[in-house]
Coordinates of C-alpha atoms and ligand atoms in Angstrom, one line a residue:
X17 CA 6.9 -113.1 -11.1
X18 CA 3.9 -112.5 -8.9
X19 CA 1.1 -113.2 -11.4
X20 CA -1.7 -115.6 -10.3
X21 CA -3.6 -118.1 -12.4
X22 CA -6.2 -115.6 -13.5
X23 CA -3.5 -113.1 -14.4
X24 CA -1.9 -115.1 -17.2
X25 CA -3.1 -116.4 -20.6
X26 CA -1.2 -119.2 -22.3
X27 CA -0.9 -119.0 -26.1
X28 CA -2.0 -115.4 -26.2
X29 CA -3.0 -114.3 -29.8
X30 CA -0.9 -111.3 -30.7
X31 CA -3.3 -110.2 -33.5
X32 CA -0.7 -110.7 -36.3
X33 CA -1.5 -113.7 -38.4
X34 CA -1.5 -116.9 -36.4
X35 CA 1.2 -115.6 -34.0
X36 CA 0.7 -116.5 -30.4
X37 CA 3.1 -115.8 -27.6
X38 CA 3.6 -118.4 -24.9
X39 CA 2.2 -116.3 -22.1
X40 CA 0.7 -112.9 -21.7
X41 CA 0.5 -111.4 -18.1
X42 CA -1.4 -108.6 -16.4
X43 CA -2.5 -107.9 -12.9
X44 CA -6.3 -107.9 -12.4
X45 CA -8.1 -104.7 -11.7
X46 CA -11.2 -105.1 -9.5
X47 CA -13.8 -106.6 -11.9
X48 CA -11.4 -106.7 -14.9
X49 CA -10.0 -110.3 -14.7
X50 CA -7.3 -110.6 -17.3
X51 CA -8.0 -114.3 -18.0
X52 CA -11.6 -113.4 -19.1
X53 CA -11.2 -109.9 -20.6
X54 CA -7.9 -110.8 -22.4
X55 CA -7.5 -107.1 -22.8
X56 CA -4.5 -104.8 -22.2
X57 CA -1.7 -107.3 -21.5
X58 CA 1.4 -105.9 -19.7
X59 CA 4.1 -108.6 -20.1
X60 CA 4.8 -111.2 -22.8
X61 CA 6.8 -114.3 -22.1
X62 CA 8.3 -116.5 -24.8
X63 CA 9.4 -119.8 -23.4
X64 CA 11.9 -122.1 -25.1
X65 CA 12.9 -125.7 -24.2
X66 CA 16.0 -126.3 -22.1
X67 CA 17.7 -127.8 -25.2
X68 CA 17.4 -124.5 -27.1
X69 CA 20.6 -122.5 -26.6
X70 CA 19.7 -118.9 -25.6
X71 CA 23.3 -117.7 -24.8
X72 CA 23.7 -114.4 -26.6
X73 CA 26.2 -115.8 -29.1
X74 CA 23.9 -118.5 -30.4
X75 CA 21.7 -118.1 -33.5
X76 CA 18.7 -119.2 -31.5
X77 CA 19.1 -116.2 -29.2
X78 CA 19.0 -113.9 -32.2
X79 CA 15.9 -115.4 -33.7
X80 CA 14.1 -115.6 -30.3
X81 CA 14.7 -111.9 -29.7
X82 CA 13.4 -111.1 -33.2
X83 CA 10.4 -113.2 -32.5
X84 CA 9.7 -111.5 -29.2
X85 CA 10.1 -108.0 -30.8
X86 CA 7.5 -109.0 -33.5
X87 CA 5.1 -110.0 -30.8
X88 CA 5.7 -106.9 -28.8
X89 CA 4.8 -104.7 -31.8
X90 CA 1.7 -106.7 -32.8
X91 CA -1.8 -105.2 -32.7
X92 CA -3.1 -106.9 -29.5
X93 CA 0.0 -106.0 -27.6
X94 CA 0.0 -102.2 -27.8
X95 CA -0.3 -101.9 -24.0
X96 CA 2.6 -104.3 -23.3
X97 CA 5.5 -102.7 -21.5
X98 CA 7.8 -105.8 -20.9
X99 CA 8.9 -108.9 -22.7
X100 CA 10.8 -111.9 -21.4
X101 CA 12.6 -114.7 -23.1
X102 CA 13.7 -117.7 -21.1
X103 CA 14.6 -121.4 -21.5
X104 CA 15.0 -121.8 -17.7
X105 CA 18.8 -121.7 -18.2
X106 CA 18.9 -118.2 -19.5
X107 CA 16.5 -115.3 -19.0
X108 CA 16.4 -111.8 -20.4
X109 CA 14.0 -108.9 -19.8
X110 CA 13.2 -106.3 -22.5
X111 CA 11.4 -103.0 -22.0
X112 CA 8.9 -101.8 -24.6
X113 CA 8.1 -98.0 -24.6
X114 CA 5.9 -97.1 -27.6
X115 CA 7.9 -98.4 -30.5
X116 CA 11.2 -98.5 -28.8
X117 CA 12.3 -102.0 -27.5
X118 CA 15.6 -102.5 -25.7
X119 CA 17.1 -104.9 -23.2
X120 CA 16.4 -104.0 -19.6
X121 CA 18.7 -106.8 -18.3
X122 CA 21.6 -108.7 -19.9
X123 CA 20.8 -112.3 -20.9
X124 CA 21.4 -113.8 -17.5
X125 CA 22.5 -117.3 -16.9
X126 CA 20.2 -118.8 -14.2
X127 CA 21.8 -120.9 -11.5
X128 CA 20.5 -122.5 -8.3
X129 CA 22.2 -119.7 -6.4
X130 CA 20.9 -116.7 -8.3
X131 CA 17.4 -117.7 -9.4
X132 CA 15.6 -116.2 -6.4
X133 CA 17.5 -112.9 -6.7
X134 CA 16.9 -112.6 -10.4
X135 CA 13.2 -113.3 -10.2
X136 CA 12.9 -110.7 -7.4
X137 CA 14.8 -108.1 -9.5
X138 CA 12.8 -108.7 -12.6
X139 CA 9.6 -108.6 -10.6
X140 CA 10.7 -105.3 -9.0
X141 CA 11.3 -103.8 -12.3
X142 CA 7.9 -104.8 -13.7
X143 CA 6.1 -103.5 -10.6
X144 CA 7.9 -100.1 -10.8
X145 CA 7.7 -99.4 -14.5
X146 CA 9.1 -95.9 -15.1
X147 CA 6.9 -93.8 -17.3
X148 CA 9.7 -92.1 -19.2
X149 CA 12.0 -93.3 -22.0
X150 CA 15.3 -91.5 -21.7
X151 CA 16.9 -90.7 -25.0
X152 CA 20.4 -89.3 -25.5
X153 CA 21.2 -87.6 -28.8
X154 CA 24.9 -88.2 -29.6
X155 CA 27.4 -88.2 -32.3
X156 CA 31.1 -87.6 -31.8
X157 CA 30.9 -85.2 -34.7
X158 CA 29.5 -81.7 -34.2
X159 CA 27.0 -80.0 -36.5
X160 CA 25.1 -83.2 -37.4
X161 CA 21.8 -82.0 -35.9
X162 CA 21.8 -83.2 -32.3
X163 CA 20.4 -80.1 -30.7
X164 CA 18.0 -79.4 -33.6
X165 CA 16.6 -82.9 -33.3
X166 CA 16.1 -82.7 -29.5
X167 CA 14.2 -79.4 -29.8
X168 CA 11.9 -80.5 -32.7
X169 CA 11.3 -84.0 -31.4
X170 CA 10.3 -82.5 -28.0
X171 CA 8.0 -80.1 -29.9
X172 CA 6.1 -82.8 -31.9
X173 CA 6.0 -85.3 -28.9
X174 CA 4.4 -82.5 -26.8
X175 CA 1.9 -82.1 -29.7
X176 CA 1.0 -85.7 -29.3
X177 CA 0.1 -85.1 -25.7
X178 CA 3.3 -86.5 -24.3
X179 CA 5.0 -85.0 -21.3
X180 CA 8.5 -84.2 -22.4
X181 CA 11.6 -83.0 -20.6
X182 CA 14.7 -81.9 -22.5
X183 CA 18.1 -81.5 -20.9
X184 CA 20.7 -79.1 -22.3
X185 CA 23.8 -81.1 -21.4
X186 CA 26.2 -79.3 -23.7
X187 CA 27.4 -76.4 -21.5
X188 CA 30.1 -75.2 -23.9
X189 CA 27.7 -74.6 -26.7
X190 CA 24.5 -73.8 -24.8
X191 CA 22.7 -74.0 -28.2
X192 CA 19.5 -75.5 -26.9
X193 CA 19.1 -73.1 -24.0
X194 CA 19.9 -70.1 -26.2
X195 CA 17.9 -71.1 -29.2
X196 CA 14.7 -71.4 -27.1
X197 CA 15.7 -68.5 -24.9
X198 CA 15.2 -70.5 -21.7
X199 CA 15.7 -68.7 -18.4
X200 CA 17.5 -70.5 -15.6
X201 CA 15.5 -72.5 -13.1
X202 CA 15.2 -71.8 -9.4
X203 CA 18.2 -74.0 -8.7
X204 CA 21.3 -74.6 -10.8
X205 CA 22.1 -78.1 -12.2
X206 CA 25.6 -77.8 -10.6
X207 CA 24.2 -77.2 -7.1
X208 CA 21.7 -80.0 -7.6
X209 CA 24.3 -82.5 -8.7
X210 CA 26.5 -81.5 -5.7
X211 CA 23.7 -82.1 -3.3
X212 CA 24.3 -85.7 -2.3
X213 CA 21.6 -85.6 0.4
X214 CA 18.9 -84.7 -2.0
X215 CA 17.9 -81.6 0.0
X216 CA 17.2 -79.7 -3.2
X217 CA 14.3 -81.0 -5.3
X218 CA 15.6 -81.8 -8.8
X219 CA 12.4 -80.3 -10.2
X220 CA 13.7 -76.9 -9.2
X221 CA 16.3 -76.9 -12.0
X222 CA 13.5 -77.1 -14.6
X223 CA 12.2 -74.2 -16.7
X224 CA 9.1 -74.6 -18.9
X225 CA 9.0 -73.7 -22.6
X226 CA 5.5 -72.8 -23.8
X227 CA 4.3 -71.8 -27.3
X228 CA 0.9 -70.1 -27.5
X229 CA -0.6 -70.5 -30.9
X230 CA -3.0 -67.9 -32.5
X231 CA -5.7 -70.5 -32.4
X232 CA -5.6 -70.3 -28.6
X233 CA -4.0 -73.7 -28.3
X234 CA -0.7 -73.8 -26.3
X235 CA 1.9 -76.5 -26.2
X236 CA 4.7 -76.9 -23.7
X237 CA 7.6 -79.0 -22.7
X238 CA 10.1 -78.7 -19.8
X239 CA 13.7 -77.8 -20.1
X240 CA 16.7 -78.3 -17.8
X241 CA 18.7 -75.3 -19.1
X242 CA 22.5 -75.2 -19.3
X243 CA 24.4 -74.3 -16.2
X244 CA 27.2 -71.8 -16.6
X245 CA 28.9 -73.0 -13.5
X246 CA 29.3 -76.5 -15.0
X247 CA 30.8 -75.0 -18.2
X248 CA 33.5 -73.3 -16.2
X249 CA 34.8 -76.5 -14.5
X250 CA 37.7 -78.3 -16.0
X251 CA 37.2 -81.9 -17.2
X252 CA 39.5 -83.4 -14.5
X253 CA 37.7 -81.5 -11.7
X254 CA 34.3 -82.5 -13.1
X255 CA 35.4 -86.1 -12.9
X256 CA 36.7 -85.6 -9.4
X257 CA 33.6 -83.8 -8.1
X258 CA 30.9 -86.0 -9.7
X259 CA 30.7 -89.7 -10.0
X260 CA 29.4 -90.2 -13.5
X261 CA 26.3 -91.8 -12.3
X262 CA 25.2 -88.9 -10.2
X263 CA 23.2 -87.3 -13.1
X264 CA 21.4 -90.6 -13.7
X265 CA 20.5 -90.8 -10.1
X266 CA 19.0 -87.4 -10.1
X267 CA 17.1 -88.0 -13.3
X268 CA 15.6 -91.2 -11.8
X269 CA 13.3 -89.0 -9.6
X270 CA 11.7 -87.5 -12.8
X271 CA 11.2 -90.8 -14.7
X272 CA 7.6 -91.2 -13.3
X273 CA 6.6 -87.7 -14.3
X274 CA 7.5 -87.6 -18.0
X275 CA 6.8 -89.8 -21.1
X276 CA 10.1 -88.7 -22.7
X277 CA 13.4 -87.3 -21.4
X278 CA 15.6 -86.1 -24.2
X279 CA 19.3 -85.2 -23.5
X280 CA 21.3 -83.1 -25.8
X281 CA 24.9 -84.3 -25.5
X282 CA 28.1 -82.5 -26.7
X283 CA 30.2 -83.9 -29.6
X284 CA 33.0 -85.5 -27.7
X285 CA 33.4 -88.6 -25.6
X286 CA 34.0 -86.7 -22.3
X287 CA 32.2 -86.0 -19.0
X288 CA 28.9 -84.7 -20.3
X289 CA 28.4 -87.3 -23.1
X290 CA 29.5 -90.2 -20.9
X291 CA 27.0 -89.0 -18.2
X292 CA 24.2 -88.5 -20.8
X293 CA 24.6 -92.0 -22.2
X294 CA 25.0 -93.5 -18.7
X295 CA 21.7 -91.9 -17.8
X296 CA 19.8 -93.0 -20.9
X297 CA 17.8 -96.0 -22.1
X298 CA 18.5 -95.5 -25.8
X299 CA 20.9 -93.4 -27.9
X300 CA 19.7 -91.7 -31.1
X301 CA 22.5 -90.9 -33.5
X302 CA 22.1 -88.3 -36.3
X303 CA 24.6 -88.6 -39.1
X304 CA 25.2 -87.0 -42.5
X305 CA 25.2 -89.2 -45.6
X306 CA 27.9 -87.0 -47.1
X307 CA 30.2 -86.9 -44.1
X308 CA 32.3 -90.0 -43.7
X309 CA 33.4 -88.9 -40.2
X310 CA 29.8 -88.7 -38.9
X311 CA 29.2 -92.3 -40.2
X312 CA 32.5 -93.6 -38.7
X313 CA 31.8 -91.8 -35.4
X314 CA 28.4 -93.4 -35.3
X315 CA 30.0 -96.8 -35.8
X316 CA 32.5 -96.1 -33.0
X317 CA 29.7 -95.0 -30.7
X318 CA 27.8 -98.2 -31.3
X319 CA 30.6 -100.7 -31.1
X320 CA 32.8 -99.1 -28.6
X321 CA 31.5 -96.3 -26.4
X322 CA 28.0 -97.6 -25.7
X323 CA 29.3 -101.2 -24.8
X324 CA 31.8 -99.5 -22.4
X325 CA 28.9 -97.9 -20.6
X326 CA 26.9 -101.1 -20.7
X327 CA 29.8 -102.9 -19.0
X328 CA 30.1 -100.3 -16.3
X329 CA 26.3 -100.3 -15.7
X330 CA 26.3 -104.1 -15.3
X331 CA 29.1 -104.0 -12.9
X332 CA 27.5 -101.3 -10.9
X333 CA 24.2 -103.2 -10.7
X334 CA 25.5 -106.7 -10.0
X335 CA 24.7 -107.8 -13.6
X336 CA 21.0 -106.8 -13.4
X337 CA 20.9 -103.7 -15.7
X338 CA 22.0 -103.6 -19.3
X339 CA 22.7 -99.9 -19.9
X340 CA 21.9 -97.8 -22.9
X341 CA 21.2 -99.3 -26.3
X342 CA 21.8 -97.6 -29.7
X343 CA 18.9 -97.0 -32.0
X344 CA 19.5 -97.2 -35.7
X345 CA 21.2 -94.1 -37.2
X346 CA 19.4 -91.6 -39.4
X347 CA 20.5 -89.1 -42.0
X348 CA 19.9 -85.5 -41.1
X349 CA 19.6 -82.2 -42.9
X350 CA 20.8 -82.7 -46.5
X351 CA 19.1 -83.1 -49.8
X352 CA 20.1 -86.5 -51.0
X353 CA 20.3 -87.4 -54.7
X354 CA 20.4 -91.0 -55.7
X355 CA 24.1 -91.1 -56.6
X356 CA 25.0 -89.7 -53.2
X357 CA 22.8 -92.3 -51.5
X358 CA 24.7 -95.0 -53.3
X359 CA 28.0 -93.5 -52.2
X360 CA 26.8 -93.3 -48.6
X361 CA 25.7 -97.0 -48.7
X362 CA 29.1 -98.1 -50.1
X363 CA 30.8 -96.2 -47.3
X364 CA 28.5 -97.8 -44.7
X365 CA 29.0 -101.3 -46.2
X366 CA 32.7 -100.9 -45.9
X367 CA 32.3 -99.8 -42.2
X368 CA 30.0 -102.8 -41.5
X369 CA 32.5 -105.2 -43.1
X370 CA 35.5 -103.8 -41.3
X371 CA 33.7 -103.8 -37.9
X372 CA 32.7 -107.4 -38.3
X373 CA 36.2 -108.5 -39.5
X374 CA 38.0 -106.6 -36.7
X375 CA 35.6 -106.8 -33.7
X376 CA 33.0 -109.5 -34.7
X377 CA 30.5 -106.7 -34.1
X378 CA 27.4 -106.8 -36.3
X379 CA 26.5 -103.2 -37.2
X380 CA 23.8 -104.1 -39.7
X381 CA 20.8 -103.6 -37.4
X382 CA 22.1 -100.1 -36.5
X383 CA 22.5 -99.0 -40.1
X384 CA 19.8 -101.0 -41.8
X385 CA 17.1 -101.8 -39.2
X386 CA 14.8 -103.5 -41.8
X387 CA 17.5 -105.5 -43.5
X388 CA 16.7 -108.8 -45.0
X389 CA 19.4 -110.8 -46.9
X390 CA 19.8 -109.1 -50.2
X391 CA 17.7 -106.0 -49.7
X392 CA 16.1 -103.4 -47.6
X393 CA 18.9 -101.0 -46.8
X394 CA 16.5 -98.1 -46.1
X395 CA 17.8 -95.5 -43.7
X396 CA 15.5 -92.9 -42.3
X397 CA 16.1 -89.5 -43.8
X398 CA 15.2 -86.2 -42.2
X399 CA 15.4 -83.7 -45.1
X400 CA 17.0 -80.3 -45.1
X401 CA 14.7 -77.3 -44.7
X402 CA 15.5 -73.6 -44.5
X403 CA 12.9 -73.1 -41.7
X404 CA 15.0 -75.6 -39.6
X405 CA 18.2 -73.8 -40.3
X406 CA 16.8 -70.3 -39.3
X407 CA 14.7 -71.4 -36.4
X408 CA 17.3 -70.6 -33.7
X409 CA 17.1 -66.9 -34.6
X410 CA 13.3 -66.9 -34.0
X411 CA 13.6 -68.7 -30.6
X412 CA 10.9 -71.2 -31.4
X413 CA 11.1 -74.8 -32.6
X414 CA 10.8 -75.0 -36.4
X415 CA 8.2 -77.7 -36.0
X416 CA 5.9 -75.1 -34.4
X417 CA 6.4 -72.6 -37.2
X418 CA 6.1 -74.7 -40.3
X419 CA 3.8 -77.6 -41.3
X420 CA 6.3 -79.4 -43.5
X421 CA 8.9 -79.3 -40.8
X422 CA 6.3 -80.5 -38.3
X423 CA 5.6 -83.5 -40.6
X424 CA 9.3 -84.3 -40.9
X425 CA 9.7 -84.6 -37.2
X426 CA 6.4 -86.4 -36.8
X427 CA 7.7 -89.0 -39.2
X428 CA 10.9 -89.2 -37.1
X429 CA 8.9 -89.7 -33.9
X430 CA 6.8 -92.4 -35.6
X431 CA 9.9 -94.1 -36.9
X432 CA 11.5 -94.5 -33.5
X433 CA 9.0 -93.8 -30.7
X434 CA 5.3 -93.6 -31.3
X435 CA 3.4 -96.8 -31.8
Ligands
ADP511 N1 17.2 -80.8 -41.1 C1 17.9 -79.7 -41.2 N2 17.7 -78.8 -42.2 C2 18.4 -77.6 -42.2 N3 19.3 -77.2 -41.3 C3 19.5 -78.1 -40.3 C4 18.8 -79.3 -40.2 N4 19.3 -80.0 -39.0 C5 20.2 -79.1 -38.5 N5 20.3 -78.0 -39.2 C6 21.3 -76.9 -39.0 O1 22.6 -77.4 -38.9 C7 23.3 -76.8 -37.9 C8 23.9 -77.8 -36.9 O2 22.8 -78.4 -36.2 P1 22.9 -78.6 -34.6 O3 21.6 -79.2 -34.2 O4 23.4 -77.4 -33.9 O5 24.0 -79.8 -34.6 P2 24.8 -80.4 -33.3 O6 24.0 -80.2 -32.1 O7 25.0 -81.8 -33.7 O8 26.1 -79.7 -33.3 C9 22.4 -75.7 -37.3 O9 22.7 -74.5 -37.8 C10 21.0 -76.2 -37.6 O10 20.1 -75.2 -37.7
MG512 MG1 24.5 -79.2 -30.4

């Protein structure tokens, strides 16, 4: 992987109990020799013996991934950006961005023929770590809070000194662009996507959003506003004109400039949503506890749509890239009394059971991320708030108008993204 003897520490203490990961790696910086300073690791490697089965269907695979995730989130590993599990028969690379951890490659079977290529590809990824985490907000049901979440999450992340870009990728609604009153950029998204030779800089489609506070502080994030031209094109023609990875390719050029790229997707599994998810690292799915369709649609997204995109991404990259991963769902925008919470959990349990029976797909981690046998079925809840509901009329993110709303979205950011 290109790390010399002074750039790796065996049995690195993660800072959580007695936990030690097999190897921590980091390139040396002038005087700062990793072996001696033991500070700011970049990669963790968990090694297993060849006799341990790490194929994705094995129980040992599941427990090893869990172990790696625990190490990645431990106190001494805050600076870590990558994690590897391998038993020299299989290998898988994971990316860590703040709190978000997701597969960067499939779990690849190593053979005599592919070992050089795989090592090269993993090394290349680690040496060119993009700064941004790309997040698509999606649910096949409308009105669940996708646009609202994108706007306020961007607002609070900007407040945490993160560079944020949001993309309005719902040209039929234009809700995001309209509710922040964003003016078009110098170039249109349509022209830019058409421009196969990259003669137009993708940066020219961006418009800034800035809020000046009375205290003199100002906060800002960037927006790719909706493009009317794109809205007028029929679905069939969109598919003919644009390969659905062209948007991802364009976004790639911005992944070293931002900490977060948030994409607001429309509520149907068509061109824009497919493009948004193909372009993203993780998918965040708002749901409503009192709307069975939003829960069922979340399940379909997780067990059907996202795996479809993963398959295409793997095919397109010779089995090197994994594609987008779903984050656990959250409940958005309703006051929840206990009886309703019980009803929602019953509905979810039925969905989980059916999905396992029918597709052998385990939805538990996506509905109950902290689940332990017998308990902990907590789902993150973003409460309802009148300031959120009226914010669109005021053309400013509710999180910038109201302290309570700001605290709600800060909690959301901490739940999923900020470490
Ligand atoms: N937490 C919340 N509290 C109150 N109103 C909310 C909340 N989240 C969303 N809303 C409102 O619900 C409506 C639908 O939200 P929106 O973000 O447009 O959904 P989507 O993008 O999924 O269609 C909007 O009027 C929005 O203001
Ligand atoms: Mg919307």
